[in-house]
Amino acid sequence: IDGEVVFTGTRNRPNVSAQFTISDGRVRELPYEKLTARIDYESGAMAVDLRLDQAPGIWLTVGGRAPVDLLSKDSEQPMDLAVKSSPIALGLIEGVTDVVDNVAGTMLLDFNVIGTSRDPHFAGRIDIDNAAFLVSKSGGRYKNGRAAFPLGRDRVAVEAFHLEDERGHPLETTGSLATHELGVGDLEINVNAKGFQVLRNEF
């Protein structure tokens, strides 16, 4: 890691400006070439400019403004973030959850997040291709996953969702989900499956 952090302001109202580069890093078993970031903090808000280069031509960027308590559902400070990527390894999600392991496939991200941590709104889409993974608790292994999720201000649509268990039995899903303040609203989901494996453990 190479970096620099500058502190200004007062003890009660500090300002922080940080920039750093991590080279040849790894998220669990997934290596990446470089992560560069600049974060400026002032008056409880952060300006973020982050770029992850997994390999030449494979990248992810996050830019914009967010409250410092971004993960708090009680935050009412505004945020405006843009998330974009080339087709990038889906295995990056293993760094933020232990629900799945052995993740393969790619995802393409192009969406904005506005509003507050308590009531975020999304606009854009998420596409997933050739996904495969193991669900840690159930023991189920899945493959050939494809999905398209258009994101609206108060609704997440399932334009297409296809997944197969390890025997090749498919599950198909379409529909939509209304969201407000991270809660679930009107729901319309259509699921079709035949012989699709849900559990592969002692139960």
PDB file of C-alpha atoms in Angstrom:
ATOM      1  CA  ILE A   1       0.000   0.000   0.000  1.00  0.00           C
ATOM      2  CA  ASP A   2       1.115   3.557  -0.775  1.00  0.00           C
ATOM      3  CA  GLY A   3      -0.855   6.437   0.652  1.00  0.00           C
ATOM      4  CA  GLU A   4      -1.129   9.813   2.284  1.00  0.00           C
ATOM      5  CA  VAL A   5      -3.550  11.177   4.891  1.00  0.00           C
ATOM      6  CA  VAL A   6      -3.877  14.882   5.729  1.00  0.00           C
ATOM      7  CA  PHE A   7      -5.757  16.135   8.811  1.00  0.00           C
ATOM      8  CA  THR A   8      -6.960  19.758   9.063  1.00  0.00           C
ATOM      9  CA  GLY A   9      -9.654  21.658  10.930  1.00  0.00           C
ATOM     10  CA  THR A  10     -10.192  21.345  14.687  1.00  0.00           C
ATOM     11  CA  ARG A  11     -10.668  18.486  17.121  1.00  0.00           C
ATOM     12  CA  ASN A  12     -14.421  19.102  17.147  1.00  0.00           C
ATOM     13  CA  ARG A  13     -14.688  19.640  13.386  1.00  0.00           C
ATOM     14  CA  PRO A  14     -11.908  17.633  11.756  1.00  0.00           C
ATOM     15  CA  ASN A  15     -11.342  17.420   8.026  1.00  0.00           C
ATOM     16  CA  VAL A  16      -9.544  14.447   6.519  1.00  0.00           C
ATOM     17  CA  SER A  17      -8.167  13.948   3.030  1.00  0.00           C
ATOM     18  CA  ALA A  18      -6.811  10.486   2.199  1.00  0.00           C
ATOM     19  CA  GLN A  19      -5.529   8.895  -0.962  1.00  0.00           C
ATOM     20  CA  PHE A  20      -3.999   5.459  -1.324  1.00  0.00           C
ATOM     21  CA  THR A  21      -3.127   2.703  -3.768  1.00  0.00           C
ATOM     22  CA  ILE A  22      -3.071  -1.021  -3.012  1.00  0.00           C
ATOM     23  CA  SER A  23      -1.185  -3.133  -5.555  1.00  0.00           C
ATOM     24  CA  ASP A  24      -1.394  -6.889  -6.129  1.00  0.00           C
ATOM     25  CA  GLY A  25      -4.162  -7.329  -3.568  1.00  0.00           C
ATOM     26  CA  ARG A  26      -6.618 -10.134  -2.970  1.00  0.00           C
ATOM     27  CA  VAL A  27     -10.262 -10.490  -1.924  1.00  0.00           C
ATOM     28  CA  ARG A  28     -10.383 -13.978  -0.377  1.00  0.00           C
ATOM     29  CA  GLU A  29      -9.096 -16.142  -3.269  1.00  0.00           C
ATOM     30  CA  LEU A  30      -9.624 -13.506  -5.971  1.00  0.00           C
ATOM     31  CA  PRO A  31      -6.553 -11.426  -6.855  1.00  0.00           C
ATOM     32  CA  TYR A  32      -6.662  -7.926  -8.321  1.00  0.00           C
ATOM     33  CA  GLU A  33      -4.032  -5.658  -9.859  1.00  0.00           C
ATOM     34  CA  LYS A  34      -4.702  -2.340  -8.195  1.00  0.00           C
ATOM     35  CA  LEU A  35      -7.134  -0.446  -5.979  1.00  0.00           C
ATOM     36  CA  THR A  36      -6.871   3.348  -5.950  1.00  0.00           C
ATOM     37  CA  ALA A  37      -9.015   5.623  -3.821  1.00  0.00           C
ATOM     38  CA  ARG A  38      -9.354   9.204  -2.717  1.00  0.00           C
ATOM     39  CA  ILE A  39     -11.646  10.033   0.197  1.00  0.00           C
ATOM     40  CA  ASP A  40     -12.259  13.557   1.497  1.00  0.00           C
ATOM     41  CA  TYR A  41     -14.187  13.931   4.750  1.00  0.00           C
ATOM     42  CA  GLU A  42     -15.758  17.190   5.908  1.00  0.00           C
ATOM     43  CA  SER A  43     -18.815  18.000   8.065  1.00  0.00           C
ATOM     44  CA  GLY A  44     -19.978  14.400   8.373  1.00  0.00           C
ATOM     45  CA  ALA A  45     -19.884  13.659   4.633  1.00  0.00           C
ATOM     46  CA  MET A  46     -17.400  11.907   2.371  1.00  0.00           C
ATOM     47  CA  ALA A  47     -16.446  12.559  -1.220  1.00  0.00           C
ATOM     48  CA  VAL A  48     -15.370   9.206  -2.676  1.00  0.00           C
ATOM     49  CA  ASP A  49     -13.444   8.377  -5.842  1.00  0.00           C
ATOM     50  CA  LEU A  50     -12.543   4.671  -5.969  1.00  0.00           C
ATOM     51  CA  ARG A  51     -11.322   2.462  -8.794  1.00  0.00           C
ATOM     52  CA  LEU A  52     -10.556  -1.257  -8.713  1.00  0.00           C
ATOM     53  CA  ASP A  53      -8.615  -2.781 -11.604  1.00  0.00           C
ATOM     54  CA  GLN A  54      -8.941  -6.539 -11.439  1.00  0.00           C
ATOM     55  CA  ALA A  55      -6.910  -7.062 -14.640  1.00  0.00           C
ATOM     56  CA  PRO A  56      -6.259  -5.050 -17.819  1.00  0.00           C
ATOM     57  CA  GLY A  57      -9.651  -3.877 -19.113  1.00  0.00           C
ATOM     58  CA  ILE A  58     -11.544  -5.257 -16.095  1.00  0.00           C
ATOM     59  CA  TRP A  59     -12.521  -2.509 -13.647  1.00  0.00           C
ATOM     60  CA  LEU A  60     -15.009  -1.173 -11.108  1.00  0.00           C
ATOM     61  CA  THR A  61     -15.530   2.463 -10.063  1.00  0.00           C
ATOM     62  CA  VAL A  62     -17.467   4.132  -7.250  1.00  0.00           C
ATOM     63  CA  GLY A  63     -17.705   7.917  -7.144  1.00  0.00           C
ATOM     64  CA  GLY A  64     -19.747  10.641  -5.503  1.00  0.00           C
ATOM     65  CA  ARG A  65     -20.772  11.765  -2.032  1.00  0.00           C
ATOM     66  CA  ALA A  66     -22.036   9.759   0.939  1.00  0.00           C
ATOM     67  CA  PRO A  67     -22.600  10.277   4.676  1.00  0.00           C
ATOM     68  CA  VAL A  68     -19.870   8.932   6.925  1.00  0.00           C
ATOM     69  CA  ASP A  69     -22.491   6.706   8.621  1.00  0.00           C
ATOM     70  CA  LEU A  70     -23.474   5.228   5.258  1.00  0.00           C
ATOM     71  CA  LEU A  71     -24.501   1.860   6.714  1.00  0.00           C
ATOM     72  CA  SER A  72     -26.726   3.353   9.412  1.00  0.00           C
ATOM     73  CA  LYS A  73     -30.468   3.138   8.714  1.00  0.00           C
ATOM     74  CA  ASP A  74     -30.945   6.217  10.908  1.00  0.00           C
ATOM     75  CA  SER A  75     -28.849   8.485   8.685  1.00  0.00           C
ATOM     76  CA  GLU A  76     -30.759  11.288   6.988  1.00  0.00           C
ATOM     77  CA  GLN A  77     -27.779  12.900   5.289  1.00  0.00           C
ATOM     78  CA  PRO A  78     -27.939  12.927   1.479  1.00  0.00           C
ATOM     79  CA  MET A  79     -25.879  10.712  -0.754  1.00  0.00           C
ATOM     80  CA  ASP A  80     -25.240  10.571  -4.472  1.00  0.00           C
ATOM     81  CA  LEU A  81     -23.069   7.689  -5.657  1.00  0.00           C
ATOM     82  CA  ALA A  82     -22.383   6.271  -9.124  1.00  0.00           C
ATOM     83  CA  VAL A  83     -21.285   2.634  -9.459  1.00  0.00           C
ATOM     84  CA  LYS A  84     -20.020   1.408 -12.827  1.00  0.00           C
ATOM     85  CA  SER A  85     -17.964  -1.523 -14.067  1.00  0.00           C
ATOM     86  CA  SER A  86     -16.824  -3.524 -17.025  1.00  0.00           C
ATOM     87  CA  PRO A  87     -17.822  -7.216 -16.834  1.00  0.00           C
ATOM     88  CA  ILE A  88     -16.008  -8.042 -13.584  1.00  0.00           C
ATOM     89  CA  ALA A  89     -15.605 -11.187 -11.480  1.00  0.00           C
ATOM     90  CA  LEU A  90     -18.675 -12.016  -9.407  1.00  0.00           C
ATOM     91  CA  GLY A  91     -16.284 -13.523  -6.852  1.00  0.00           C
ATOM     92  CA  LEU A  92     -15.767 -10.043  -5.399  1.00  0.00           C
ATOM     93  CA  ILE A  93     -18.960 -10.521  -3.382  1.00  0.00           C
ATOM     94  CA  GLU A  94     -17.213 -13.229  -1.329  1.00  0.00           C
ATOM     95  CA  GLY A  95     -15.364 -10.382   0.354  1.00  0.00           C
ATOM     96  CA  VAL A  96     -18.586  -8.979   1.845  1.00  0.00           C
ATOM     97  CA  THR A  97     -20.647 -12.089   2.712  1.00  0.00           C
ATOM     98  CA  ASP A  98     -20.180 -15.635   3.991  1.00  0.00           C
ATOM     99  CA  VAL A  99     -23.510 -16.846   2.579  1.00  0.00           C
ATOM    100  CA  VAL A 100     -21.891 -18.161  -0.624  1.00  0.00           C
ATOM    101  CA  ASP A 101     -18.530 -19.724  -1.497  1.00  0.00           C
ATOM    102  CA  ASN A 102     -16.698 -20.789  -4.656  1.00  0.00           C
ATOM    103  CA  VAL A 103     -18.317 -17.969  -6.616  1.00  0.00           C
ATOM    104  CA  ALA A 104     -17.643 -17.741 -10.361  1.00  0.00           C
ATOM    105  CA  GLY A 105     -19.134 -15.733 -13.215  1.00  0.00           C
ATOM    106  CA  THR A 106     -19.252 -12.048 -14.108  1.00  0.00           C
ATOM    107  CA  MET A 107     -21.377  -9.029 -13.251  1.00  0.00           C
ATOM    108  CA  LEU A 108     -21.880  -5.717 -15.031  1.00  0.00           C
ATOM    109  CA  LEU A 109     -22.835  -2.742 -12.850  1.00  0.00           C
ATOM    110  CA  ASP A 110     -24.223   0.597 -14.001  1.00  0.00           C
ATOM    111  CA  PHE A 111     -26.382   2.367 -11.430  1.00  0.00           C
ATOM    112  CA  ASN A 112     -26.702   5.443  -9.225  1.00  0.00           C
ATOM    113  CA  VAL A 113     -27.704   5.647  -5.580  1.00  0.00           C
ATOM    114  CA  ILE A 114     -29.360   8.841  -4.353  1.00  0.00           C
ATOM    115  CA  GLY A 115     -31.377   9.763  -1.281  1.00  0.00           C
ATOM    116  CA  THR A 116     -30.219   8.848   2.238  1.00  0.00           C
ATOM    117  CA  SER A 117     -29.008   5.707   3.996  1.00  0.00           C
ATOM    118  CA  ARG A 118     -32.482   5.409   5.509  1.00  0.00           C
ATOM    119  CA  ASP A 119     -34.269   5.838   2.185  1.00  0.00           C
ATOM    120  CA  PRO A 120     -31.949   5.147  -0.764  1.00  0.00           C
ATOM    121  CA  HIS A 121     -33.168   5.228  -4.355  1.00  0.00           C
ATOM    122  CA  PHE A 122     -31.530   3.371  -7.226  1.00  0.00           C
ATOM    123  CA  ALA A 123     -31.472   3.950 -10.966  1.00  0.00           C
ATOM    124  CA  GLY A 124     -29.690   1.788 -13.540  1.00  0.00           C
ATOM    125  CA  ARG A 125     -29.194  -1.953 -13.832  1.00  0.00           C
ATOM    126  CA  ILE A 126     -27.213  -4.997 -12.709  1.00  0.00           C
ATOM    127  CA  ASP A 127     -26.495  -7.889 -15.092  1.00  0.00           C
ATOM    128  CA  ILE A 128     -25.025 -11.258 -14.090  1.00  0.00           C
ATOM    129  CA  ASP A 129     -23.725 -13.918 -16.475  1.00  0.00           C
ATOM    130  CA  ASN A 130     -22.454 -17.487 -16.157  1.00  0.00           C
ATOM    131  CA  ALA A 131     -22.746 -17.471 -12.362  1.00  0.00           C
ATOM    132  CA  ALA A 132     -21.860 -20.491 -10.221  1.00  0.00           C
ATOM    133  CA  PHE A 133     -21.670 -20.781  -6.439  1.00  0.00           C
ATOM    134  CA  LEU A 134     -22.110 -22.914  -3.333  1.00  0.00           C
ATOM    135  CA  VAL A 135     -24.645 -21.909  -0.678  1.00  0.00           C
ATOM    136  CA  SER A 136     -22.675 -22.493   2.521  1.00  0.00           C
ATOM    137  CA  LYS A 137     -25.493 -23.443   4.907  1.00  0.00           C
ATOM    138  CA  SER A 138     -27.643 -25.581   2.585  1.00  0.00           C
ATOM    139  CA  GLY A 139     -24.859 -27.314   0.646  1.00  0.00           C
ATOM    140  CA  GLY A 140     -26.562 -26.555  -2.658  1.00  0.00           C
ATOM    141  CA  ARG A 141     -24.345 -25.966  -5.703  1.00  0.00           C
ATOM    142  CA  TYR A 142     -25.645 -23.945  -8.624  1.00  0.00           C
ATOM    143  CA  LYS A 143     -24.408 -23.058 -12.121  1.00  0.00           C
ATOM    144  CA  ASN A 144     -25.261 -21.351 -15.414  1.00  0.00           C
ATOM    145  CA  GLY A 145     -26.791 -18.386 -13.602  1.00  0.00           C
ATOM    146  CA  ARG A 146     -27.991 -15.433 -15.668  1.00  0.00           C
ATOM    147  CA  ALA A 147     -29.866 -12.425 -14.367  1.00  0.00           C
ATOM    148  CA  ALA A 148     -30.901  -8.904 -15.353  1.00  0.00           C
ATOM    149  CA  PHE A 149     -32.111  -6.467 -12.677  1.00  0.00           C
ATOM    150  CA  PRO A 150     -33.315  -3.024 -13.876  1.00  0.00           C
ATOM    151  CA  LEU A 151     -33.323  -0.662 -10.893  1.00  0.00           C
ATOM    152  CA  GLY A 152     -36.007   2.010 -10.618  1.00  0.00           C
ATOM    153  CA  ARG A 153     -36.488   4.766  -8.062  1.00  0.00           C
ATOM    154  CA  ASP A 154     -38.808   2.671  -5.884  1.00  0.00           C
ATOM    155  CA  ARG A 155     -38.799  -0.700  -7.637  1.00  0.00           C
ATOM    156  CA  VAL A 156     -36.374  -3.489  -8.455  1.00  0.00           C
ATOM    157  CA  ALA A 157     -37.417  -5.547 -11.465  1.00  0.00           C
ATOM    158  CA  VAL A 158     -36.398  -9.111 -12.234  1.00  0.00           C
ATOM    159  CA  GLU A 159     -36.237  -8.868 -16.006  1.00  0.00           C
ATOM    160  CA  ALA A 160     -34.718 -12.332 -16.240  1.00  0.00           C
ATOM    161  CA  PHE A 161     -33.314 -14.848 -13.765  1.00  0.00           C
ATOM    162  CA  HIS A 162     -32.113 -18.351 -14.694  1.00  0.00           C
ATOM    163  CA  LEU A 163     -30.247 -20.757 -12.431  1.00  0.00           C
ATOM    164  CA  GLU A 164     -29.506 -24.490 -12.581  1.00  0.00           C
ATOM    165  CA  ASP A 165     -28.693 -26.937  -9.805  1.00  0.00           C
ATOM    166  CA  GLU A 166     -25.731 -29.277 -10.208  1.00  0.00           C
ATOM    167  CA  ARG A 167     -27.916 -31.807 -12.054  1.00  0.00           C
ATOM    168  CA  GLY A 168     -28.968 -29.191 -14.598  1.00  0.00           C
ATOM    169  CA  HIS A 169     -32.537 -28.706 -13.310  1.00  0.00           C
ATOM    170  CA  PRO A 170     -33.501 -25.054 -13.903  1.00  0.00           C
ATOM    171  CA  LEU A 171     -35.240 -22.352 -11.910  1.00  0.00           C
ATOM    172  CA  GLU A 172     -36.693 -19.371 -13.796  1.00  0.00           C
ATOM    173  CA  THR A 173     -37.912 -16.165 -12.158  1.00  0.00           C
ATOM    174  CA  THR A 174     -39.422 -12.884 -13.352  1.00  0.00           C
ATOM    175  CA  GLY A 175     -41.255 -10.098 -11.549  1.00  0.00           C
ATOM    176  CA  SER A 176     -40.699  -6.960  -9.515  1.00  0.00           C
ATOM    177  CA  LEU A 177     -40.335  -5.736  -5.963  1.00  0.00           C
ATOM    178  CA  ALA A 178     -41.326  -2.309  -4.665  1.00  0.00           C
ATOM    179  CA  THR A 179     -38.890  -0.809  -2.144  1.00  0.00           C
ATOM    180  CA  HIS A 180     -39.071   2.150   0.204  1.00  0.00           C
ATOM    181  CA  GLU A 181     -36.751   2.944   3.123  1.00  0.00           C
ATOM    182  CA  LEU A 182     -35.112  -0.499   2.605  1.00  0.00           C
ATOM    183  CA  GLY A 183     -38.486  -2.163   3.213  1.00  0.00           C
ATOM    184  CA  VAL A 184     -40.443  -4.478   0.937  1.00  0.00           C
ATOM    185  CA  GLY A 185     -43.596  -3.140  -0.690  1.00  0.00           C
ATOM    186  CA  ASP A 186     -45.762  -4.554  -3.483  1.00  0.00           C
ATOM    187  CA  LEU A 187     -44.414  -7.883  -4.653  1.00  0.00           C
ATOM    188  CA  GLU A 188     -45.000  -9.715  -7.925  1.00  0.00           C
ATOM    189  CA  ILE A 189     -42.698 -12.688  -8.457  1.00  0.00           C
ATOM    190  CA  ASN A 190     -43.222 -15.624 -10.829  1.00  0.00           C
ATOM    191  CA  VAL A 191     -41.094 -18.719 -10.176  1.00  0.00           C
ATOM    192  CA  ASN A 192     -40.953 -21.869 -12.290  1.00  0.00           C
ATOM    193  CA  ALA A 193     -38.916 -24.909 -11.300  1.00  0.00           C
ATOM    194  CA  LYS A 194     -39.068 -28.694 -11.534  1.00  0.00           C
ATOM    195  CA  GLY A 195     -36.877 -30.925  -9.400  1.00  0.00           C
ATOM    196  CA  PHE A 196     -34.672 -27.965  -8.463  1.00  0.00           C
ATOM    197  CA  GLN A 197     -32.430 -28.896  -5.525  1.00  0.00           C
ATOM    198  CA  VAL A 198     -32.776 -26.681  -2.443  1.00  0.00           C
ATOM    199  CA  LEU A 199     -30.998 -28.695   0.283  1.00  0.00           C
ATOM    200  CA  ARG A 200     -27.929 -30.925   0.081  1.00  0.00           C
ATOM    201  CA  ASN A 201     -26.961 -31.509   3.697  1.00  0.00           C
ATOM    202  CA  GLU A 202     -28.058 -33.564   6.751  1.00  0.00           C
ATOM    203  CA  PHE A 203     -31.590 -32.140   6.423  1.00  0.00           C
TER     204      PHE A 203
END
